[in-house]
CSV table of C-alpha atoms in Angstrom, one decimal:
chain,number,residue,atom,x,y,z
A,1,MET,CA,9.6,-14.2,25.4
A,2,ASN,CA,5.8,-14.1,24.6
A,3,LEU,CA,5.3,-16.3,21.5
A,4,SER,CA,1.6,-16.1,21.8
A,5,LEU,CA,1.8,-12.5,20.4
A,6,LEU,CA,3.2,-14.0,17.2
A,7,SER,CA,0.5,-16.6,16.7
A,8,LEU,CA,-0.9,-14.7,13.7
A,9,GLU,CA,2.5,-14.6,12.0
A,10,ILE,CA,3.1,-18.2,12.8
A,11,LEU,CA,-0.2,-19.3,11.2
A,12,VAL,CA,0.5,-17.2,8.1
A,13,THR,CA,3.9,-18.8,7.8
A,14,ALA,CA,2.4,-22.2,8.1
A,15,LEU,CA,-0.3,-21.3,5.5
A,16,GLY,CA,2.4,-20.3,3.0
A,17,LEU,CA,4.3,-23.5,3.5
A,18,LEU,CA,1.1,-25.6,3.3
A,19,VAL,CA,0.2,-24.0,0.0
A,20,LEU,CA,3.5,-25.2,-1.5
A,21,LEU,CA,3.2,-28.7,0.0
A,22,VAL,CA,-0.4,-29.2,-1.1
A,23,ASP,CA,0.6,-28.2,-4.6
A,24,LEU,CA,2.9,-31.3,-4.9
A,25,TRP,CA,-0.1,-33.7,-4.8
A,26,LEU,CA,-2.8,-31.5,-6.3
A,27,PRO,CA,-3.9,-32.4,-9.8
A,28,PRO,CA,-3.4,-29.6,-12.4
A,29,GLU,CA,-7.2,-29.1,-12.9
A,30,ARG,CA,-7.7,-28.4,-9.2
A,31,LYS,CA,-4.9,-25.9,-8.7
A,32,ARG,CA,-7.2,-23.0,-9.1
A,33,TRP,CA,-9.1,-24.1,-6.0
A,34,LEU,CA,-5.9,-23.7,-4.0
A,35,GLY,CA,-6.4,-20.0,-4.3
A,36,ARG,CA,-9.9,-20.2,-3.0
A,37,ALA,CA,-8.7,-22.3,-0.1
A,38,THR,CA,-6.0,-19.8,0.7
A,39,ILE,CA,-8.6,-17.0,0.6
A,40,ALA,CA,-10.9,-18.9,3.0
A,41,ALA,CA,-8.0,-19.5,5.4
A,42,LEU,CA,-7.0,-15.8,5.5
A,43,ALA,CA,-10.6,-14.8,5.9
A,44,LEU,CA,-10.8,-17.1,9.0
A,45,LEU,CA,-7.6,-15.5,10.3
A,46,LEU,CA,-9.1,-12.0,9.7
A,47,VAL,CA,-12.3,-12.9,11.6
A,48,SER,CA,-10.3,-14.5,14.4
A,49,THR,CA,-8.4,-11.2,15.0
A,50,PHE,CA,-11.7,-9.8,16.4
A,51,THR,CA,-12.1,-12.6,18.9
A,52,ALA,CA,-11.2,-12.2,22.6
A,53,HIS,CA,-8.7,-15.1,22.5
A,54,SER,CA,-6.6,-14.0,19.5
A,55,SER,CA,-3.2,-12.5,19.6
A,56,CYS,CA,-4.6,-9.2,18.4
A,57,ALA,CA,-6.7,-9.0,21.6
A,58,GLN,CA,-3.4,-9.0,23.6
A,59,SER,CA,-0.9,-6.3,23.9
A,60,GLY,CA,2.8,-6.5,24.9
A,61,GLU,CA,6.3,-7.0,23.6
A,62,ALA,CA,8.3,-10.1,22.5
A,63,PHE,CA,12.0,-10.7,21.9
A,64,SER,CA,13.1,-7.9,24.3
A,65,GLY,CA,11.0,-5.2,22.6
A,66,LEU,CA,11.9,-6.2,19.0
A,67,PHE,CA,8.2,-7.1,18.3
A,68,VAL,CA,5.3,-5.1,19.7
A,69,GLN,CA,1.6,-5.8,19.7
A,70,ASP,CA,-0.4,-2.6,20.2
A,71,ALA,CA,-3.4,-0.9,18.7
A,72,LEU,CA,-1.5,0.5,15.7
A,73,ALA,CA,-0.1,-3.0,14.9
A,74,VAL,CA,-3.6,-4.5,15.1
A,75,PHE,CA,-5.1,-1.9,12.8
A,76,PHE,CA,-2.5,-2.5,10.1
A,77,LYS,CA,-2.6,-6.3,10.5
A,78,ARG,CA,-6.3,-6.4,9.8
A,79,PHE,CA,-5.7,-4.0,6.9
A,80,PHE,CA,-3.0,-6.3,5.4
A,81,LEU,CA,-5.2,-9.4,5.8
A,82,LEU,CA,-8.1,-7.8,4.0
A,83,THR,CA,-5.8,-6.4,1.3
A,84,THR,CA,-4.3,-9.9,0.7
A,85,ILE,CA,-7.7,-11.5,0.5
A,86,LEU,CA,-8.8,-9.1,-2.2
A,87,VAL,CA,-5.5,-9.5,-4.0
A,88,LEU,CA,-5.9,-13.3,-4.0
A,89,VAL,CA,-9.4,-13.0,-5.4
A,90,LEU,CA,-7.8,-10.9,-8.3
A,91,ALA,CA,-5.0,-13.5,-8.6
A,92,GLU,CA,-7.5,-16.3,-9.0
A,93,GLU,CA,-9.1,-14.3,-11.8
A,94,TYR,CA,-5.7,-13.7,-13.4
A,95,SER,CA,-4.6,-17.3,-13.0
A,96,ASP,CA,-5.2,-18.2,-16.7
A,97,ARG,CA,-2.5,-15.8,-17.7
A,98,LEU,CA,0.1,-17.5,-15.5
A,99,ALA,CA,1.7,-20.2,-17.5
A,100,VAL,CA,3.3,-22.0,-14.6
A,101,GLY,CA,3.8,-21.7,-10.9
A,102,LEU,CA,0.3,-20.8,-9.7
A,103,ALA,CA,0.8,-22.2,-6.3
A,104,GLU,CA,4.1,-20.5,-5.9
A,105,TYR,CA,2.4,-17.2,-6.9
A,106,TYR,CA,-0.2,-17.7,-4.1
A,107,ALA,CA,2.5,-18.7,-1.6
A,108,LEU,CA,4.7,-15.6,-2.4
A,109,ILE,CA,1.7,-13.4,-1.8
A,110,VAL,CA,1.2,-15.0,1.6
A,111,PHE,CA,4.9,-14.6,2.4
A,112,ALA,CA,4.7,-10.9,1.4
A,113,LEU,CA,1.8,-10.6,3.8
A,114,LEU,CA,4.0,-12.1,6.5
A,115,GLY,CA,6.6,-9.3,5.9
A,116,MET,CA,3.8,-6.7,6.2
A,117,LEU,CA,2.6,-8.3,9.5
A,118,PHE,CA,6.1,-8.0,10.9
A,119,ALA,CA,6.3,-4.4,9.6
A,120,ALA,CA,3.1,-3.5,11.6
A,121,SER,CA,4.8,-4.8,14.8
A,122,ALA,CA,8.3,-3.5,14.2
A,123,ALA,CA,9.6,-1.6,17.2
A,124,ASN,CA,13.3,-2.1,16.5
A,125,LEU,CA,15.6,-1.2,13.6
A,126,VAL,CA,16.5,-4.8,13.1
A,127,LEU,CA,13.0,-6.0,12.7
A,128,LEU,CA,12.3,-2.9,10.5
A,129,PHE,CA,15.0,-4.0,8.1
A,130,VAL,CA,14.0,-7.7,8.2
A,131,ALA,CA,10.3,-6.8,7.5
A,132,VAL,CA,11.3,-4.5,4.6
A,133,GLU,CA,13.6,-7.2,3.1
A,134,LEU,CA,11.0,-9.9,3.4
A,135,ILE,CA,8.4,-7.7,1.6
A,136,THR,CA,10.8,-6.5,-1.1
A,137,SER,CA,12.4,-9.9,-1.8
A,138,THR,CA,9.1,-11.5,-2.4
A,139,PHE,CA,8.1,-8.7,-4.7
A,140,TYR,CA,11.3,-9.1,-6.7
A,141,ILE,CA,9.8,-12.5,-7.8
A,142,LEU,CA,6.2,-11.4,-8.0
A,143,VAL,CA,6.9,-8.4,-10.3
A,144,GLY,CA,8.8,-10.5,-12.8
A,145,PHE,CA,6.7,-13.6,-12.4
A,146,THR,CA,5.3,-13.7,-15.9
A,147,ARG,CA,8.8,-14.2,-17.3
A,148,GLY,CA,7.4,-15.0,-20.8
A,149,ARG,CA,6.6,-11.2,-21.1
A,150,VAL,CA,9.6,-9.0,-21.8
A,151,ARG,CA,7.9,-6.1,-20.0
A,152,SER,CA,7.5,-8.1,-16.8
A,153,LEU,CA,11.1,-9.1,-16.9
A,154,GLU,CA,12.1,-5.5,-17.4
A,155,ALA,CA,9.9,-4.4,-14.5
A,156,GLY,CA,11.4,-7.1,-12.3
A,157,ALA,CA,14.9,-6.1,-13.1
A,158,LYS,CA,14.2,-2.4,-12.4
A,159,TYR,CA,12.5,-3.2,-9.1
A,160,LEU,CA,15.4,-5.4,-8.1
A,161,ILE,CA,18.0,-2.7,-8.9
A,162,PHE,CA,16.1,0.1,-7.1
A,163,GLY,CA,15.1,-2.1,-4.3
A,164,ALA,CA,18.7,-3.3,-3.7
A,165,LEU,CA,19.9,0.3,-3.7
A,166,ALA,CA,17.3,1.4,-1.2
A,167,SER,CA,18.2,-1.6,1.0
A,168,ALA,CA,21.8,-0.6,0.9
A,169,PHE,CA,21.0,2.9,2.0
A,170,MET,CA,18.8,1.6,4.8
A,171,VAL,CA,21.3,-0.9,6.2
A,172,PHE,CA,24.0,1.7,6.1
A,173,GLY,CA,21.8,4.2,7.9
A,174,ILE,CA,20.9,1.6,10.6
A,175,ALA,CA,24.6,1.0,11.1
A,176,LEU,CA,25.3,4.7,11.5
A,177,VAL,CA,22.4,5.2,14.0
A,178,TRP,CA,23.5,2.2,16.0
A,179,GLY,CA,27.1,3.2,15.9
A,180,THR,CA,26.4,6.7,17.3
A,181,THR,CA,23.7,5.8,19.8
A,182,GLY,CA,24.3,2.1,20.6
A,183,LYS,CA,20.5,1.6,20.3
A,184,PHE,CA,18.2,-0.4,18.0
A,185,ASN,CA,15.0,-0.3,20.0
A,186,PHE,CA,12.6,2.6,19.1
A,187,SER,CA,11.7,3.5,22.7
A,188,GLU,CA,15.4,3.5,23.8
A,189,LEU,CA,16.3,5.6,20.7
A,190,ALA,CA,13.6,8.1,21.6
A,191,MET,CA,15.1,8.6,25.1
A,192,VAL,CA,18.6,9.3,23.8
A,193,THR,CA,17.9,11.1,20.4
A,194,THR,CA,17.9,14.5,22.1
A,195,TYR,CA,21.6,14.1,22.8
A,196,PHE,CA,22.4,13.4,19.1
A,197,VAL,CA,20.3,15.9,17.2
A,198,ASP,CA,23.5,17.8,16.2
A,199,ASN,CA,25.6,14.7,15.5
A,200,PRO,CA,26.2,14.6,11.7
A,201,LEU,CA,26.8,10.8,11.6
A,202,PHE,CA,23.5,10.2,13.4
A,203,LEU,CA,21.6,12.6,11.2
A,204,PHE,CA,23.1,10.9,8.0
A,205,GLY,CA,22.0,7.6,9.4
A,206,VAL,CA,18.4,8.8,9.9
A,207,LEU,CA,18.4,10.3,6.4
A,208,PHE,CA,19.6,7.0,4.9
A,209,ILE,CA,16.9,5.1,6.7
A,210,LEU,CA,14.3,7.6,5.4
A,211,VAL,CA,15.7,7.0,1.8
A,212,GLY,CA,14.8,3.3,2.2
A,213,LEU,CA,11.4,4.0,3.5
A,214,GLY,CA,10.9,6.7,0.9
A,215,PHE,CA,11.4,4.0,-1.7
A,216,LYS,CA,8.7,1.9,-0.1
A,217,VAL,CA,6.1,4.7,-0.1
A,218,ALA,CA,7.1,6.0,-3.5
A,219,ALA,CA,7.9,9.6,-2.4
A,220,VAL,CA,9.8,11.9,-4.6
A,221,PRO,CA,12.8,11.6,-5.4
A,222,PHE,CA,12.6,7.8,-4.8
A,223,GLN,CA,9.6,7.2,-7.1
A,224,MET,CA,11.5,6.5,-10.4
A,225,TRP,CA,10.6,2.8,-10.4
A,226,ILE,CA,6.8,3.2,-10.0
A,227,PRO,CA,5.5,3.7,-13.6
A,228,ASP,CA,7.5,0.9,-15.3
A,229,VAL,CA,7.1,-1.6,-12.5
A,230,TYR,CA,3.3,-0.9,-12.2
A,231,GLN,CA,2.9,-1.3,-16.0
A,232,GLY,CA,5.0,-4.5,-16.4
A,233,ALA,CA,4.0,-6.5,-13.3
A,234,PRO,CA,1.0,-8.8,-13.3
A,235,ASP,CA,-2.1,-7.0,-12.2
A,236,PRO,CA,-2.5,-8.7,-8.8
A,237,THR,CA,1.2,-7.8,-8.0
A,238,THR,CA,0.7,-4.2,-9.0
A,239,THR,CA,-2.4,-4.0,-6.8
A,240,PHE,CA,-0.5,-5.5,-3.8
A,241,LEU,CA,2.4,-3.1,-4.4
A,242,ALA,CA,0.2,-0.1,-4.7
A,243,VAL,CA,-1.8,-0.9,-1.5
A,244,GLY,CA,-0.1,-3.4,0.8
A,245,SER,CA,3.5,-2.4,0.2
A,246,LYS,CA,2.7,1.3,0.4
A,247,ALA,CA,0.8,0.8,3.7
A,248,ALA,CA,3.7,-1.2,5.1
A,249,GLY,CA,6.1,1.7,4.3
A,250,PHE,CA,3.8,4.2,6.0
A,251,VAL,CA,3.4,2.2,9.3
A,252,LEU,CA,7.2,1.9,9.4
A,253,LEU,CA,7.6,5.6,8.6
A,254,LEU,CA,5.1,6.6,11.4
A,255,ARG,CA,6.8,4.4,14.0
A,256,PHE,CA,10.3,5.5,13.1
A,257,LEU,CA,9.5,9.2,12.9
A,258,PHE,CA,7.3,9.5,15.9
A,259,ALA,CA,8.2,6.6,18.2
A,260,ALA,CA,12.0,6.5,17.6
A,261,ILE,CA,13.3,9.9,16.6
A,262,PRO,CA,10.6,12.5,17.6
A,263,ASP,CA,13.2,15.2,18.3
A,264,VAL,CA,14.7,14.9,14.8
A,265,THR,CA,11.2,14.8,13.2
A,266,VAL,CA,10.3,18.1,14.7
A,267,GLN,CA,13.5,19.7,13.4
A,268,TRP,CA,12.9,18.3,9.9
A,269,THR,CA,9.3,19.6,9.6
A,270,ASN,CA,10.3,21.7,6.5
A,271,LEU,CA,11.8,18.7,4.8
A,272,LEU,CA,8.7,16.7,5.3
A,273,MET,CA,6.5,19.5,4.0
A,274,ILE,CA,8.6,20.0,0.9
A,275,GLY,CA,8.7,16.3,0.3
A,276,ALA,CA,4.9,16.1,0.5
A,277,GLY,CA,4.3,19.1,-1.8
A,278,VAL,CA,6.7,18.0,-4.4
A,279,THR,CA,5.4,14.4,-4.4
A,280,ILE,CA,1.8,15.6,-4.9
A,281,LEU,CA,2.7,17.9,-7.8
A,282,TYR,CA,5.0,15.4,-9.5
A,283,GLY,CA,2.5,12.6,-9.4
A,284,ASN,CA,-0.4,14.6,-10.6
A,285,LEU,CA,1.4,16.5,-13.4
A,286,CYS,CA,3.1,13.3,-14.8
A,287,ALA,CA,-0.3,11.5,-14.8
A,288,LEU,CA,-1.8,14.1,-17.1
A,289,PRO,CA,-0.5,12.8,-20.5
A,290,GLN,CA,-0.7,9.1,-19.6
A,291,ARG,CA,-2.8,6.8,-21.8
A,292,ASN,CA,-1.8,3.5,-20.3
A,293,LEU,CA,-4.1,2.9,-17.3
A,294,LYS,CA,-1.6,1.2,-15.2
A,295,ARG,CA,1.0,3.9,-15.7
A,296,LEU,CA,-1.7,6.5,-15.0
A,297,LEU,CA,-2.5,4.8,-11.7
A,298,GLY,CA,1.2,4.5,-11.0
A,299,TYR,CA,1.7,8.2,-11.2
A,300,SER,CA,-1.5,8.7,-9.3
A,301,SER,CA,0.0,6.4,-6.6
A,302,ILE,CA,2.9,8.8,-6.3
A,303,ALA,CA,0.5,11.7,-5.8
A,304,HIS,CA,-1.4,9.7,-3.2
A,305,ALA,CA,1.9,9.1,-1.3
A,306,GLY,CA,2.2,12.9,-1.2
A,307,TYR,CA,-1.3,13.3,0.2
A,308,LEU,CA,-0.4,10.7,2.9
A,309,LEU,CA,2.8,12.6,3.7
A,310,LEU,CA,0.6,15.6,4.5
A,311,GLY,CA,-0.5,13.7,7.6
A,312,VAL,CA,3.1,12.9,8.5
A,313,ALA,CA,4.2,16.5,8.0
A,314,ALA,CA,1.4,17.8,10.2
A,315,LEU,CA,3.2,16.3,13.2
A,316,SER,CA,-0.1,15.7,15.1
A,317,SER,CA,-2.3,12.9,16.2
A,318,ALA,CA,-5.0,14.2,13.9
A,319,GLY,CA,-2.6,13.9,10.9
A,320,GLN,CA,-1.5,10.4,11.8
A,321,ALA,CA,-5.1,9.2,12.2
A,322,ALA,CA,-5.9,10.8,8.8
A,323,VAL,CA,-3.1,8.7,7.3
A,324,LEU,CA,-4.7,5.5,8.6
A,325,TYR,CA,-8.2,6.6,7.4
A,326,TYR,CA,-6.9,7.6,4.0
A,327,LEU,CA,-5.2,4.2,3.5
A,328,SER,CA,-8.4,2.4,4.4
A,329,GLY,CA,-10.3,4.2,1.7
A,330,TYR,CA,-7.4,3.8,-0.8
A,331,LEU,CA,-7.5,0.0,-0.2
A,332,PHE,CA,-11.1,-0.3,-1.5
A,333,THR,CA,-10.8,2.3,-4.3
A,334,LEU,CA,-7.6,1.2,-5.9
A,335,THR,CA,-8.3,-2.5,-5.6
A,336,ALA,CA,-11.7,-2.0,-7.4
A,337,ALA,CA,-9.9,-0.1,-10.2
A,338,PHE,CA,-7.3,-2.8,-10.8
A,339,MET,CA,-9.9,-5.5,-10.7
A,340,ILE,CA,-11.8,-3.8,-13.5
A,341,ILE,CA,-8.6,-3.3,-15.5
A,342,THR,CA,-7.9,-7.0,-15.2
A,343,LEU,CA,-11.4,-8.0,-16.4
A,344,VAL,CA,-11.7,-5.5,-19.2
A,345,MET,CA,-8.2,-5.8,-20.7
A,346,ARG,CA,-8.1,-9.6,-20.5
A,347,HIS,CA,-8.2,-10.1,-24.3
A,348,LEU,CA,-6.6,-6.8,-25.4
A,349,ASP,CA,-3.0,-6.4,-26.3
A,350,SER,CA,-2.7,-3.0,-24.6
A,351,GLU,CA,-3.9,-1.3,-21.4
A,352,ASP,CA,-4.8,2.0,-23.2
A,353,ILE,CA,-7.7,4.0,-21.8
A,354,SER,CA,-9.5,3.5,-25.1
A,355,GLY,CA,-10.0,-0.2,-24.0
A,356,LEU,CA,-12.7,1.0,-21.6
A,357,ALA,CA,-14.8,2.3,-24.5
A,358,GLY,CA,-18.3,0.8,-24.4
A,359,LEU,CA,-17.9,-0.6,-20.9
A,360,HIS,CA,-21.2,0.8,-19.8
A,361,GLN,CA,-22.9,-1.4,-22.5
A,362,ARG,CA,-20.7,-4.5,-21.9
A,363,SER,CA,-21.2,-4.4,-18.1
A,364,PRO,CA,-23.1,-1.5,-16.5
A,365,PHE,CA,-22.0,-2.8,-13.1
A,366,LEU,CA,-18.3,-2.6,-13.9
A,367,ALA,CA,-18.7,0.8,-15.5
A,368,ALA,CA,-20.4,2.1,-12.4
A,369,VAL,CA,-17.8,0.7,-10.1
A,370,MET,CA,-15.0,2.2,-12.2
A,371,ALA,CA,-16.7,5.6,-12.2
A,372,LEU,CA,-17.0,5.4,-8.4
A,373,ALA,CA,-13.4,4.4,-8.0
A,374,MET,CA,-12.2,7.3,-10.1
A,375,VAL,CA,-14.5,9.8,-8.4
A,376,SER,CA,-13.2,8.6,-5.0
A,377,LEU,CA,-9.6,8.8,-6.1
A,378,ALA,CA,-10.3,12.4,-7.2
A,379,GLY,CA,-11.6,13.3,-3.8
A,380,ILE,CA,-15.2,14.0,-4.7
A,381,PRO,CA,-17.9,13.6,-2.0
A,382,PRO,CA,-19.6,11.5,-0.7
A,383,LEU,CA,-17.0,8.8,-1.2
A,384,ALA,CA,-14.0,7.7,0.9
A,385,GLY,CA,-11.4,9.7,-1.1
A,386,PHE,CA,-13.1,13.0,-0.3
A,387,MET,CA,-13.2,12.3,3.5
A,388,GLY,CA,-9.6,11.1,3.5
A,389,LYS,CA,-8.4,14.3,1.7
A,390,PHE,CA,-10.5,16.5,3.9
A,391,LEU,CA,-9.1,15.0,7.1
A,392,LEU,CA,-5.5,15.4,5.8
A,393,LEU,CA,-6.0,19.0,4.8
A,394,LYS,CA,-7.8,19.8,8.0
A,395,ALA,CA,-4.8,18.4,10.0
A,396,VAL,CA,-2.4,20.5,7.9
A,397,ILE,CA,-4.4,23.8,8.1
A,398,GLU,CA,-4.7,23.4,11.9
A,399,GLN,CA,-0.9,23.6,12.0
A,400,GLY,CA,-0.9,26.8,10.0
A,401,SER,CA,-1.4,28.8,13.1
A,402,VAL,CA,2.0,27.6,14.3
A,403,THR,CA,3.9,27.6,11.0
A,404,ALA,CA,2.6,29.7,8.0
A,405,GLY,CA,4.2,27.3,5.6
A,406,TYR,CA,1.4,24.8,6.2
A,407,TYR,CA,-1.0,27.1,4.4
A,408,GLY,CA,1.2,27.0,1.3
A,409,LEU,CA,1.3,23.2,1.6
A,410,ALA,CA,-2.5,23.0,1.8
A,411,PHE,CA,-2.7,25.2,-1.3
A,412,VAL,CA,-0.4,22.8,-3.2
A,413,ALA,CA,-2.5,19.9,-2.1
A,414,LEU,CA,-5.7,21.6,-3.3
A,415,ALA,CA,-4.0,22.4,-6.6
A,416,GLY,CA,-3.1,18.7,-6.9
A,417,VAL,CA,-6.7,17.7,-6.4
A,418,VAL,CA,-7.8,20.1,-9.2
A,419,ILE,CA,-5.2,18.8,-11.6
A,420,SER,CA,-6.2,15.2,-10.9
A,421,LEU,CA,-9.8,15.9,-11.9
A,422,TYR,CA,-8.7,16.0,-15.5
A,423,TYR,CA,-7.2,12.5,-15.8
A,424,TYR,CA,-9.6,10.8,-13.4
A,425,PHE,CA,-12.6,12.1,-15.3
A,426,GLY,CA,-10.8,11.3,-18.5
A,427,VAL,CA,-11.2,7.6,-17.5
A,428,VAL,CA,-14.9,8.1,-16.6
A,429,ARG,CA,-15.4,9.8,-20.0
A,430,ALA,CA,-13.8,6.8,-21.7
A,431,VAL,CA,-16.2,4.5,-19.9
A,432,TYR,CA,-19.4,6.4,-20.8
A,433,TRP,CA,-18.7,8.7,-23.7
A,434,PRO,CA,-19.9,7.2,-27.1
A,435,GLN,CA,-16.9,5.9,-29.1
A,436,ALA,CA,-15.9,2.8,-31.0
A,437,ALA,CA,-15.6,-0.1,-28.5
A,438,ALA,CA,-12.6,-2.4,-28.7
A,439,SER,CA,-15.1,-5.3,-28.0
A,440,ASN,CA,-18.8,-5.6,-27.8
A,441,GLU,CA,-18.8,-8.9,-25.9
A,442,ALA,CA,-20.5,-8.9,-22.6
A,443,ILE,CA,-18.2,-9.4,-19.6
A,444,THR,CA,-19.1,-12.2,-17.3
A,445,LEU,CA,-18.1,-12.0,-13.6
A,446,SER,CA,-17.2,-14.9,-11.3
A,447,GLY,CA,-18.8,-15.2,-7.9
A,448,PRO,CA,-15.7,-14.2,-5.9
A,449,ILE,CA,-15.1,-11.2,-8.2
A,450,ARG,CA,-18.7,-10.0,-7.7
A,451,VAL,CA,-18.3,-10.3,-3.9
A,452,ALA,CA,-14.9,-8.5,-3.9
A,453,LEU,CA,-16.2,-5.6,-6.0
A,454,GLY,CA,-19.3,-5.4,-3.8
A,455,VAL,CA,-17.0,-5.2,-0.7
A,456,CYS,CA,-15.0,-2.4,-2.4
A,457,VAL,CA,-18.1,-0.4,-3.3
A,458,ALA,CA,-19.5,-0.8,0.2
A,459,GLY,CA,-16.1,0.3,1.6
A,460,MET,CA,-16.0,3.4,-0.5
A,461,LEU,CA,-19.5,4.4,0.3
A,462,TRP,CA,-19.4,3.5,4.0
A,463,LEU,CA,-16.1,5.3,4.7
A,464,GLY,CA,-17.4,8.4,2.8
A,465,LEU,CA,-20.9,8.5,4.4
A,466,PHE,CA,-20.1,7.1,7.9
A,467,PRO,CA,-16.5,7.9,8.7
A,468,GLY,CA,-16.9,8.0,12.5
A,469,GLY,CA,-16.3,4.3,13.3
A,470,VAL,CA,-13.0,3.9,11.3
A,471,LEU,CA,-11.8,7.4,12.3
A,472,ARG,CA,-12.3,6.6,16.0
A,473,TRP,CA,-10.4,3.3,15.5
A,474,ALA,CA,-7.6,5.2,13.7
A,475,GLU,CA,-7.4,7.8,16.4
A,476,SER,CA,-7.1,5.2,19.2
A,477,ALA,CA,-4.5,3.3,17.1
A,478,VAL,CA,-2.1,6.3,16.8
A,479,LEU,CA,-2.2,7.1,20.5
A,480,VAL,CA,0.7,4.7,20.9
A,481,LEU,CA,2.9,7.1,18.9
A,482,LYS,CA,2.7,9.8,21.5
């Protein structure tokens, strides 16, 4: 047993417990500083992952192959740490709207991060299930945390019902896979899968596991919870769900499809292609009539899950690397959008797009960042969203010479991009087009928010203009899936 590989997970667990303990003795007027201390601690952990003596510099397995530390795990662990830091900055800004339990809110975010770290290193069906449950269980509470708001309670109840149903499918699927093969470990499953590709019980087990993972990534037809939960949850929770939880679902999906059951994955290419195409069209078409910003971004998130599934359906290293690259750009873009929604809608009773009216006068900086975020989400150069979509489409079109259906999938993806221009630029129009503003008061920004938004803008521009570094990192990370 190599416990040194789990040092990051152990430190994150200790941090979450420490936040709860310190809260017992901290005066109420100082509780907000607890968030900044947590951010600083996670920033130190993120920096430490680049040092030669960190667990991320090592590779190997722990607990008899249950836990694996490899390049793919390291990529996603750094991704999750950065995501959590940005979410905590947003949570600190949102803290005045949390009546009670601020320390508990911070601690739950840290424990959700712990589940994501385990998801990045899951090489066994048991750890896959444990990681998913740790993530989902913390989000049950985070989604309904503002229990004084009926909409938040409703969102929490819906997420609980759908999450429990997805977990039931997943655990039943794991039982069927283990019952037919006698294997939990991904590498061992890969060696025997070829003997079970025609076994109905095994295939049903695989399908049920994919149902659970489909819930995590919000792919059609498992996306029903997204709009209501995104709208009702506190803004930091919605951001963490849209970025962190989705990325955790995709790292598990990549490991399961390509490291555990590659023979089945090849046979189910058409299913993956259909799932990607339908998810893209559903998300984009349903976003068209939306006026609530969080619901609009919820349906947009479904569409982006479809784009990410393009890389999965391509069944190539280029497609897998494009998934990692796309997620990197998505992190900066969507986080910036939700930060601005939180700041602008602070004193409004609704989250209607009209609330952005006059933003270019109240805060030219926020207006510019919101415009950049929408342009990046739409896939317009030279921002991160364009390069991400380009890489995904390139991976799909390259496979067209093998299967003509990939050309049709690429056409659907391009149609989705065209449709999305309408509602994304509708947001930009609301920001800059002259109309009656809901408020003329200038928006003041705290230091941490300025830094976080600056990081997001830099990320969008850097990934769009200089994609080589992150793309090479992504390409080396997915080599472990071969």
